[in-house]
Amino acid sequence: MKNLLWKFIDNKGSFVSETAHKINTLYFPLCNHYPFMSCISPDLHGDIKTDNDSFLLEPVSRIDLSNSKVSRNFWIYINPQKIWSVTGVSKNTDIIKYDKFKLEAGLLWHRIIRQNKLIGLMAKITSFVPASGDPLEIMLVEITNVTSRPIKFIPTIAIPIYARSANNLRDHRHVSSLLNRIEKHRFGVMVKPTLLFNEAGHRKNFTIYFVLATDQNRLWPEYIYPTQEEFTGEISDLEAPEVVFNNLRPDRNSPIQGREAMAGLRFKKNSLKPQETYAYIILMGIVKDEEQIVRLFNRFNTVDKVKNYLEETARYWQKETSQISLDTADRKFDNWFRWVKIQPILRRIFGCSFLPDFDYGKGGRGWRDLWQDCLYLTLTEPKKIKESIIDNFAGVRIDGSNATIIGQKPGEFISDRNNINRVWMDHGIWPLLCVHLYIHQTADIKILLKKTTYFKDHQLNRSQLIDTNWKPTDTKKLKTKDGKIYKGTLLEHILVENLVQFFNVGPHNHIRLENADWNDGLDMAAEFGESVTFSALYAYNLKTIAELLEKLKQPNIVVFKELIILLDSLSKNPISYKDRLAKRKILENYFQTTQHGLSGKKVTLPTHKVKADLIKKANWISEHIRKTEWLKEGFFNGYYNNDKKRVEGKIGGILRMTLTGQTFPIMSGIATEEQTKVIFNNVKHYLKDSRLGGFRLNTDFKHEQLNLGRAFSFVYGDKENGAFFNHMAVMFAYALYKRGFAREGYEVIESIYNMAVNTKQSKIYPCIPEYFNSEGRGMYSYLTGSASWLVLLILTQMFGVRGNYGDFVIEPKLIAAQFRNRNNLSIATSFADRNIEVKFINPFKKDFGRYLIQRVSFNRKTIAENIKQTYFLVPRKKFLTITNTQNNLIEVLLD
């Protein structure tokens, strides 16, 4: 394993690189919660935006980072033979080949340093987006004379201003430029297009894009070139702009309105003595009024101000990632984990659209993304996340499906990003997993009784029908038939999501695959496809709801009257669950009864009867899977295709296996302990790559599967067709840990970490990417649900520090290899509003399964000894009395 790309330089996740500029697809996120979002490459390519309709720099994908000539550039002109791009973006390779490069970066700031011995100058460019929430990106450019002689030069900032929607890249690119109204400011350029150009409906524009610059003496540019046409000349080459290469002054007669905008900002000729440094400040922002530009400029117009905000930003993100921290025998892992922890925060800000590797490309997060990210926030900010959880349930439809895209505002939902009528069968799974974790951590079981609305749009019966009477101007909240907006408890929403799916079965009596499950690539089996593996997780959910009803300790629950249709065992004529047609009939009855609104009537049901109904359903699914889907090859079949045929097993002489198909039977408890052992051995045999060490998502099916999904039309080893897909790999590891297979789970996690830090192959900065391809290259950095699951796994399973309906639990599953040359490991987190560090002391470095918890002390006071258990629980009330409101040390002796 070789890490040739970067190395950590402290315990705060900061790293350096001397080779990052050799990988054109690298990018780094800069952002705040405004949200103001940037991405930046080692040569300062990338883009800047606030949403899909507001890009300051031209939108980029991964390939654009190397193909596009649009970047943040800064030119130095000494004479016609010495013209230097301090960012390394120049046609003049005879100059930049002498550059010595270094990158420094941390949470979330970025710095490149280039020194050119032929030019005699060193440039240090620091970039960040202030954590203060101001809508701009700041560049601090510091030029130093590294020779023993004075050097005179002319500095020119060169930043093309795109100033419109991402849609206009291919939709009226030229016509939309005619909307540009460009204003020369004393310190730069402002652009305010007249319209948001969209043929579906043009809108008046209020957004202003600006690039302003000053120097360390608060001086302004000597000359301003406000259009690309003037700046580059007829050659139109941003890597060899005519104004710079020919040292031209502006043409006062050059038209500027309705052109592609440019912040070409040339400062007066400067002269640096030996070892002298001179600084320039560049502010790039997106605002709604000119007065805000004045305020922002005044806030950041000196070097001291910029450096103070840089320090503040670094401190802010350090604090954000310190809520859970590790102190283990592997300091590199501890630092890498800091970057993993920031990833759920980044996805809340960027969604899945606004970094160069993107899925949706139009803004927002998906339903599944929303709840995965909530797992992390539940661990770190349980009080803050409560209202978000309640708001999020307003995206559930009465048919158990949900809106698929999440807006920027709390409780804001969009039916589908592409106006396609479709549903994902797994979406009902994730809200309950999050709520259950929240209740464990907080003891707030009463959240189940909080009320919110249901989502309403044109889709009916899980997208099988369209409501022609519904209009986009109508409310997106479900109403009763007398026109009142209906609200139900979160418990009711959870019941709807999971009960509907119990009856929504296909030809083999497993839950229908519909338009896909977690694996979006299984999207061509909507009619007859079935997801056995997520049926297993729905069984787990039904049992969990029954458990929650027990903990709720209420004799009755109140739900809307129509829901009783799905609680069939409470009726006089319960059906046989073997009869899939009877199940479908119940579901159709429910759909028909609710599709045009609810009656508004509610019923009170005995809790013990509802609980019994749920357990009956859960047990039936579990037994059905055990009896029908365990294969002679030694693993579970996870799917049926649109031809009603089994997907996994030995088919046509080819062994077909999916990691997804094994993960959820293990996690749900459907797989026995012996079956879990056999599954893991077969996963290692068929899915673990001997060269790269990772676990693939599936074996090579060898042929396209047009009766199952697009995934198998991808090249094998990429994306959803056999890549090392980290989200599923982490969930597989979580399932193993949960069932007590710690060594096996650790093997999976170690494989992911090793692939990530083997940068000779992964070619990424520290993070857990969405997946690794067959070459081991990390793809889709930062924005992945695997980060939340990895944090959840490490805290609650590996270290075993978690809540159990509000009580404090310690159940470590650390293995001997993790202790290395130390006899203690610790994790810091918070629980019940108390900051805690839990230190596990293993004096003889015993392996998992060979040690027991012997003694537990809080703040040096022993609270229990001679325990000899694998699991130790402290009731919440006692926990609060033996801890303080500052910092607490909990020591756990293992032997």
PDB file of C-alpha atoms in Angstrom, residues 616-820:
ATOM      1  CA  LYS A 616     -47.184 -11.816  12.751  1.00  0.00           C
ATOM      2  CA  LYS A 617     -46.313 -10.032   9.512  1.00  0.00           C
ATOM      3  CA  ALA A 618     -42.609  -9.772  10.369  1.00  0.00           C
ATOM      4  CA  ASN A 619     -42.359 -13.434  11.276  1.00  0.00           C
ATOM      5  CA  TRP A 620     -44.123 -14.477   8.096  1.00  0.00           C
ATOM      6  CA  ILE A 621     -41.681 -12.540   5.868  1.00  0.00           C
ATOM      7  CA  SER A 622     -38.696 -13.912   7.797  1.00  0.00           C
ATOM      8  CA  GLU A 623     -39.791 -17.523   7.544  1.00  0.00           C
ATOM      9  CA  HIS A 624     -40.767 -17.137   3.907  1.00  0.00           C
ATOM     10  CA  ILE A 625     -37.281 -15.896   3.025  1.00  0.00           C
ATOM     11  CA  ARG A 626     -35.581 -18.583   5.102  1.00  0.00           C
ATOM     12  CA  LYS A 627     -37.619 -21.348   3.441  1.00  0.00           C
ATOM     13  CA  THR A 628     -37.453 -20.156  -0.162  1.00  0.00           C
ATOM     14  CA  GLU A 629     -34.321 -18.078  -0.724  1.00  0.00           C
ATOM     15  CA  TRP A 630     -31.391 -19.861   0.942  1.00  0.00           C
ATOM     16  CA  LEU A 631     -29.450 -21.330  -1.961  1.00  0.00           C
ATOM     17  CA  LYS A 632     -27.482 -24.548  -2.090  1.00  0.00           C
ATOM     18  CA  GLU A 633     -24.475 -22.420  -3.078  1.00  0.00           C
ATOM     19  CA  GLY A 634     -24.411 -21.068   0.479  1.00  0.00           C
ATOM     20  CA  PHE A 635     -25.961 -17.616   0.323  1.00  0.00           C
ATOM     21  CA  PHE A 636     -29.312 -15.884  -0.131  1.00  0.00           C
ATOM     22  CA  ASN A 637     -30.956 -14.956  -3.387  1.00  0.00           C
ATOM     23  CA  GLY A 638     -31.665 -11.248  -3.173  1.00  0.00           C
ATOM     24  CA  TYR A 639     -33.804 -10.583  -6.262  1.00  0.00           C
ATOM     25  CA  TYR A 640     -36.223 -11.755  -8.919  1.00  0.00           C
ATOM     26  CA  ASN A 641     -36.120 -10.162 -12.369  1.00  0.00           C
ATOM     27  CA  ASN A 642     -38.884  -9.025 -14.671  1.00  0.00           C
ATOM     28  CA  ASP A 643     -39.107 -12.506 -16.158  1.00  0.00           C
ATOM     29  CA  LYS A 644     -40.012 -13.746 -12.663  1.00  0.00           C
ATOM     30  CA  LYS A 645     -36.700 -15.607 -12.455  1.00  0.00           C
ATOM     31  CA  ARG A 646     -34.245 -15.807  -9.593  1.00  0.00           C
ATOM     32  CA  VAL A 647     -31.243 -13.516 -10.057  1.00  0.00           C
ATOM     33  CA  GLU A 648     -28.622 -15.137  -7.816  1.00  0.00           C
ATOM     34  CA  GLY A 649     -27.081 -18.579  -7.641  1.00  0.00           C
ATOM     35  CA  LYS A 650     -25.498 -20.659 -10.383  1.00  0.00           C
ATOM     36  CA  ILE A 651     -27.320 -19.709 -13.558  1.00  0.00           C
ATOM     37  CA  GLY A 652     -26.257 -20.878 -16.990  1.00  0.00           C
ATOM     38  CA  GLY A 653     -22.975 -22.093 -15.539  1.00  0.00           C
ATOM     39  CA  ILE A 654     -22.185 -18.629 -14.085  1.00  0.00           C
ATOM     40  CA  LEU A 655     -22.110 -18.020 -10.327  1.00  0.00           C
ATOM     41  CA  ARG A 656     -24.096 -14.848  -9.667  1.00  0.00           C
ATOM     42  CA  MET A 657     -23.999 -13.186  -6.280  1.00  0.00           C
ATOM     43  CA  THR A 658     -24.728  -9.698  -4.909  1.00  0.00           C
ATOM     44  CA  LEU A 659     -23.406  -8.171  -1.709  1.00  0.00           C
ATOM     45  CA  THR A 660     -26.766  -6.443  -1.216  1.00  0.00           C
ATOM     46  CA  GLY A 661     -28.530  -9.796  -1.251  1.00  0.00           C
ATOM     47  CA  GLN A 662     -26.494 -10.920   1.771  1.00  0.00           C
ATOM     48  CA  THR A 663     -26.343  -7.713   3.791  1.00  0.00           C
ATOM     49  CA  PHE A 664     -29.932  -7.374   4.902  1.00  0.00           C
ATOM     50  CA  PRO A 665     -30.757 -10.997   5.737  1.00  0.00           C
ATOM     51  CA  ILE A 666     -27.775 -10.751   8.111  1.00  0.00           C
ATOM     52  CA  MET A 667     -28.702  -7.309   9.478  1.00  0.00           C
ATOM     53  CA  SER A 668     -32.344  -8.270  10.001  1.00  0.00           C
ATOM     54  CA  GLY A 669     -31.519 -11.472  11.852  1.00  0.00           C
ATOM     55  CA  ILE A 670     -33.070 -13.709   9.211  1.00  0.00           C
ATOM     56  CA  ALA A 671     -29.726 -15.396   8.525  1.00  0.00           C
ATOM     57  CA  THR A 672     -28.765 -17.790  11.314  1.00  0.00           C
ATOM     58  CA  GLU A 673     -25.346 -17.568  12.935  1.00  0.00           C
ATOM     59  CA  GLU A 674     -24.154 -20.562  10.939  1.00  0.00           C
ATOM     60  CA  GLN A 675     -25.549 -19.117   7.713  1.00  0.00           C
ATOM     61  CA  THR A 676     -23.776 -15.818   8.440  1.00  0.00           C
ATOM     62  CA  LYS A 677     -20.446 -17.663   8.711  1.00  0.00           C
ATOM     63  CA  VAL A 678     -21.081 -19.441   5.419  1.00  0.00           C
ATOM     64  CA  ILE A 679     -22.191 -16.200   3.727  1.00  0.00           C
ATOM     65  CA  PHE A 680     -19.061 -14.346   4.780  1.00  0.00           C
ATOM     66  CA  ASN A 681     -16.802 -17.118   3.511  1.00  0.00           C
ATOM     67  CA  ASN A 682     -18.602 -17.082   0.181  1.00  0.00           C
ATOM     68  CA  VAL A 683     -18.510 -13.280  -0.002  1.00  0.00           C
ATOM     69  CA  LYS A 684     -14.742 -13.479   0.504  1.00  0.00           C
ATOM     70  CA  HIS A 685     -14.463 -16.170  -2.132  1.00  0.00           C
ATOM     71  CA  TYR A 686     -16.648 -14.614  -4.817  1.00  0.00           C
ATOM     72  CA  LEU A 687     -16.669 -10.866  -4.119  1.00  0.00           C
ATOM     73  CA  LYS A 688     -13.336 -10.008  -2.486  1.00  0.00           C
ATOM     74  CA  ASP A 689     -10.773  -8.872  -5.033  1.00  0.00           C
ATOM     75  CA  SER A 690      -7.430 -10.581  -4.471  1.00  0.00           C
ATOM     76  CA  ARG A 691      -5.430  -7.739  -6.030  1.00  0.00           C
ATOM     77  CA  LEU A 692      -7.110  -4.657  -4.557  1.00  0.00           C
ATOM     78  CA  GLY A 693      -8.442  -6.234  -1.383  1.00  0.00           C
ATOM     79  CA  GLY A 694     -11.931  -4.738  -1.545  1.00  0.00           C
ATOM     80  CA  PHE A 695     -15.386  -6.320  -1.638  1.00  0.00           C
ATOM     81  CA  ARG A 696     -17.301  -5.926  -4.901  1.00  0.00           C
ATOM     82  CA  LEU A 697     -21.013  -5.186  -5.158  1.00  0.00           C
ATOM     83  CA  ASN A 698     -21.632  -8.248  -7.337  1.00  0.00           C
ATOM     84  CA  THR A 699     -19.949 -10.916  -9.387  1.00  0.00           C
ATOM     85  CA  ASP A 700     -19.651 -10.494 -13.139  1.00  0.00           C
ATOM     86  CA  PHE A 701     -22.973 -11.570 -14.630  1.00  0.00           C
ATOM     87  CA  LYS A 702     -21.252 -11.582 -18.054  1.00  0.00           C
ATOM     88  CA  HIS A 703     -24.345 -10.370 -19.901  1.00  0.00           C
ATOM     89  CA  GLU A 704     -26.631  -7.362 -19.863  1.00  0.00           C
ATOM     90  CA  GLN A 705     -29.709  -7.856 -17.709  1.00  0.00           C
ATOM     91  CA  LEU A 706     -32.400  -5.925 -19.538  1.00  0.00           C
ATOM     92  CA  ASN A 707     -34.976  -7.735 -17.428  1.00  0.00           C
ATOM     93  CA  LEU A 708     -33.429  -6.321 -14.258  1.00  0.00           C
ATOM     94  CA  GLY A 709     -31.666  -3.000 -14.738  1.00  0.00           C
ATOM     95  CA  ARG A 710     -29.254  -0.642 -16.428  1.00  0.00           C
ATOM     96  CA  ALA A 711     -26.498  -1.471 -13.954  1.00  0.00           C
ATOM     97  CA  PHE A 712     -25.450  -4.560 -15.883  1.00  0.00           C
ATOM     98  CA  SER A 713     -25.040  -2.525 -19.051  1.00  0.00           C
ATOM     99  CA  PHE A 714     -22.238  -0.585 -17.365  1.00  0.00           C
ATOM    100  CA  VAL A 715     -18.742  -1.931 -17.775  1.00  0.00           C
ATOM    101  CA  TYR A 716     -18.075  -4.478 -15.058  1.00  0.00           C
ATOM    102  CA  GLY A 717     -16.228  -2.980 -12.101  1.00  0.00           C
ATOM    103  CA  ASP A 718     -17.788   0.483 -12.247  1.00  0.00           C
ATOM    104  CA  LYS A 719     -20.746   2.106 -10.502  1.00  0.00           C
ATOM    105  CA  GLU A 720     -23.528  -0.369  -9.638  1.00  0.00           C
ATOM    106  CA  ASN A 721     -22.056  -3.213 -11.698  1.00  0.00           C
ATOM    107  CA  GLY A 722     -19.416  -4.819  -9.554  1.00  0.00           C
ATOM    108  CA  ALA A 723     -17.611  -1.754  -8.254  1.00  0.00           C
ATOM    109  CA  PHE A 724     -16.284  -1.633  -4.703  1.00  0.00           C
ATOM    110  CA  PHE A 725     -19.384   0.246  -3.593  1.00  0.00           C
ATOM    111  CA  ASN A 726     -18.607   1.618  -0.168  1.00  0.00           C
ATOM    112  CA  HIS A 727     -22.134   2.322   1.056  1.00  0.00           C
ATOM    113  CA  MET A 728     -23.152  -1.313   0.740  1.00  0.00           C
ATOM    114  CA  ALA A 729     -19.765  -2.553   1.954  1.00  0.00           C
ATOM    115  CA  VAL A 730     -20.089  -0.457   5.123  1.00  0.00           C
ATOM    116  CA  MET A 731     -23.665  -1.643   5.687  1.00  0.00           C
ATOM    117  CA  PHE A 732     -22.452  -5.221   5.199  1.00  0.00           C
ATOM    118  CA  ALA A 733     -19.751  -4.611   7.821  1.00  0.00           C
ATOM    119  CA  TYR A 734     -22.341  -3.010  10.112  1.00  0.00           C
ATOM    120  CA  ALA A 735     -24.554  -6.087   9.763  1.00  0.00           C
ATOM    121  CA  LEU A 736     -21.604  -8.338  10.652  1.00  0.00           C
ATOM    122  CA  TYR A 737     -20.687  -6.273  13.726  1.00  0.00           C
ATOM    123  CA  LYS A 738     -24.333  -6.170  14.801  1.00  0.00           C
ATOM    124  CA  ARG A 739     -24.468  -9.963  14.716  1.00  0.00           C
ATOM    125  CA  GLY A 740     -21.204 -10.295  16.668  1.00  0.00           C
ATOM    126  CA  PHE A 741     -18.867 -10.988  13.737  1.00  0.00           C
ATOM    127  CA  ALA A 742     -16.401  -8.255  14.643  1.00  0.00           C
ATOM    128  CA  ARG A 743     -13.293  -9.683  12.965  1.00  0.00           C
ATOM    129  CA  GLU A 744     -15.182 -10.174   9.741  1.00  0.00           C
ATOM    130  CA  GLY A 745     -16.673  -6.681   9.934  1.00  0.00           C
ATOM    131  CA  TYR A 746     -13.269  -5.172  10.624  1.00  0.00           C
ATOM    132  CA  GLU A 747     -11.840  -6.933   7.583  1.00  0.00           C
ATOM    133  CA  VAL A 748     -14.397  -5.155   5.404  1.00  0.00           C
ATOM    134  CA  ILE A 749     -13.749  -1.727   6.974  1.00  0.00           C
ATOM    135  CA  GLU A 750      -9.995  -2.177   6.772  1.00  0.00           C
ATOM    136  CA  SER A 751     -10.295  -3.005   3.076  1.00  0.00           C
ATOM    137  CA  ILE A 752     -12.120   0.274   2.411  1.00  0.00           C
ATOM    138  CA  TYR A 753      -9.594   2.310   4.382  1.00  0.00           C
ATOM    139  CA  ASN A 754      -6.634   0.634   2.704  1.00  0.00           C
ATOM    140  CA  MET A 755      -8.070   1.295  -0.736  1.00  0.00           C
ATOM    141  CA  ALA A 756      -8.739   4.946   0.146  1.00  0.00           C
ATOM    142  CA  VAL A 757      -5.236   5.708   1.410  1.00  0.00           C
ATOM    143  CA  ASN A 758      -3.493   3.685  -1.296  1.00  0.00           C
ATOM    144  CA  THR A 759      -3.364   6.858  -3.361  1.00  0.00           C
ATOM    145  CA  LYS A 760      -1.147   5.357  -6.026  1.00  0.00           C
ATOM    146  CA  GLN A 761      -4.376   3.700  -7.125  1.00  0.00           C
ATOM    147  CA  SER A 762      -7.199   5.661  -5.464  1.00  0.00           C
ATOM    148  CA  LYS A 763      -5.917   9.087  -6.641  1.00  0.00           C
ATOM    149  CA  ILE A 764      -8.134  10.968  -4.162  1.00  0.00           C
ATOM    150  CA  TYR A 765      -7.726  13.265  -1.193  1.00  0.00           C
ATOM    151  CA  PRO A 766      -8.586  11.806   2.248  1.00  0.00           C
ATOM    152  CA  CYS A 767     -12.247  10.759   2.265  1.00  0.00           C
ATOM    153  CA  ILE A 768     -14.442   7.745   1.693  1.00  0.00           C
ATOM    154  CA  PRO A 769     -15.667   7.948  -1.915  1.00  0.00           C
ATOM    155  CA  GLU A 770     -18.906   6.498  -3.211  1.00  0.00           C
ATOM    156  CA  TYR A 771     -16.993   3.643  -4.803  1.00  0.00           C
ATOM    157  CA  PHE A 772     -13.678   2.417  -6.180  1.00  0.00           C
ATOM    158  CA  ASN A 773     -13.543   1.146  -9.733  1.00  0.00           C
ATOM    159  CA  SER A 774     -11.647  -1.885 -10.986  1.00  0.00           C
ATOM    160  CA  GLU A 775      -8.401   0.098 -11.087  1.00  0.00           C
ATOM    161  CA  GLY A 776      -8.891   1.078  -7.460  1.00  0.00           C
ATOM    162  CA  ARG A 777      -9.593   4.712  -8.327  1.00  0.00           C
ATOM    163  CA  GLY A 778     -11.903   6.497  -5.903  1.00  0.00           C
ATOM    164  CA  MET A 779     -14.992   7.899  -7.605  1.00  0.00           C
ATOM    165  CA  TYR A 780     -17.574  10.453  -6.434  1.00  0.00           C
ATOM    166  CA  SER A 781     -15.583  11.839  -3.522  1.00  0.00           C
ATOM    167  CA  TYR A 782     -17.255  13.283  -0.429  1.00  0.00           C
ATOM    168  CA  LEU A 783     -20.974  12.985  -1.265  1.00  0.00           C
ATOM    169  CA  THR A 784     -21.936   9.488  -0.156  1.00  0.00           C
ATOM    170  CA  GLY A 785     -24.149   7.882   2.477  1.00  0.00           C
ATOM    171  CA  SER A 786     -21.319   5.526   3.379  1.00  0.00           C
ATOM    172  CA  ALA A 787     -19.793   8.267   5.550  1.00  0.00           C
ATOM    173  CA  SER A 788     -22.768   8.407   7.940  1.00  0.00           C
ATOM    174  CA  TRP A 789     -22.912   4.635   8.154  1.00  0.00           C
ATOM    175  CA  LEU A 790     -19.178   4.381   8.832  1.00  0.00           C
ATOM    176  CA  VAL A 791     -19.407   6.877  11.699  1.00  0.00           C
ATOM    177  CA  LEU A 792     -22.436   4.989  13.028  1.00  0.00           C
ATOM    178  CA  LEU A 793     -20.549   1.695  12.806  1.00  0.00           C
ATOM    179  CA  ILE A 794     -17.350   2.907  14.474  1.00  0.00           C
ATOM    180  CA  LEU A 795     -19.129   4.615  17.361  1.00  0.00           C
ATOM    181  CA  THR A 796     -22.007   2.259  18.108  1.00  0.00           C
ATOM    182  CA  GLN A 797     -20.636  -1.112  17.006  1.00  0.00           C
ATOM    183  CA  MET A 798     -16.827  -1.144  16.832  1.00  0.00           C
ATOM    184  CA  PHE A 799     -16.399   0.882  20.043  1.00  0.00           C
ATOM    185  CA  GLY A 800     -19.906  -0.051  21.160  1.00  0.00           C
ATOM    186  CA  VAL A 801     -20.739   3.326  22.713  1.00  0.00           C
ATOM    187  CA  ARG A 802     -24.437   4.049  22.214  1.00  0.00           C
ATOM    188  CA  GLY A 803     -27.834   4.542  23.710  1.00  0.00           C
ATOM    189  CA  ASN A 804     -30.460   1.931  24.425  1.00  0.00           C
ATOM    190  CA  TYR A 805     -33.807   3.705  24.766  1.00  0.00           C
ATOM    191  CA  GLY A 806     -31.941   6.503  26.510  1.00  0.00           C
ATOM    192  CA  ASP A 807     -29.722   4.401  28.760  1.00  0.00           C
ATOM    193  CA  PHE A 808     -25.965   4.422  28.205  1.00  0.00           C
ATOM    194  CA  VAL A 809     -24.454   1.245  26.792  1.00  0.00           C
ATOM    195  CA  ILE A 810     -20.869   0.055  26.402  1.00  0.00           C
ATOM    196  CA  GLU A 811     -20.357  -3.035  24.234  1.00  0.00           C
ATOM    197  CA  PRO A 812     -16.913  -2.956  22.583  1.00  0.00           C
ATOM    198  CA  LYS A 813     -16.116  -5.123  19.573  1.00  0.00           C
ATOM    199  CA  LEU A 814     -12.495  -4.100  19.172  1.00  0.00           C
ATOM    200  CA  ILE A 815     -10.086  -6.693  17.825  1.00  0.00           C
ATOM    201  CA  ALA A 816      -6.504  -7.301  18.933  1.00  0.00           C
ATOM    202  CA  ALA A 817      -5.002  -5.955  15.697  1.00  0.00           C
ATOM    203  CA  GLN A 818      -6.408  -2.505  16.444  1.00  0.00           C
ATOM    204  CA  PHE A 819      -4.328  -2.155  19.626  1.00  0.00           C
ATOM    205  CA  ARG A 820      -0.954  -2.686  17.876  1.00  0.00           C
TER     206      ARG A 820
END
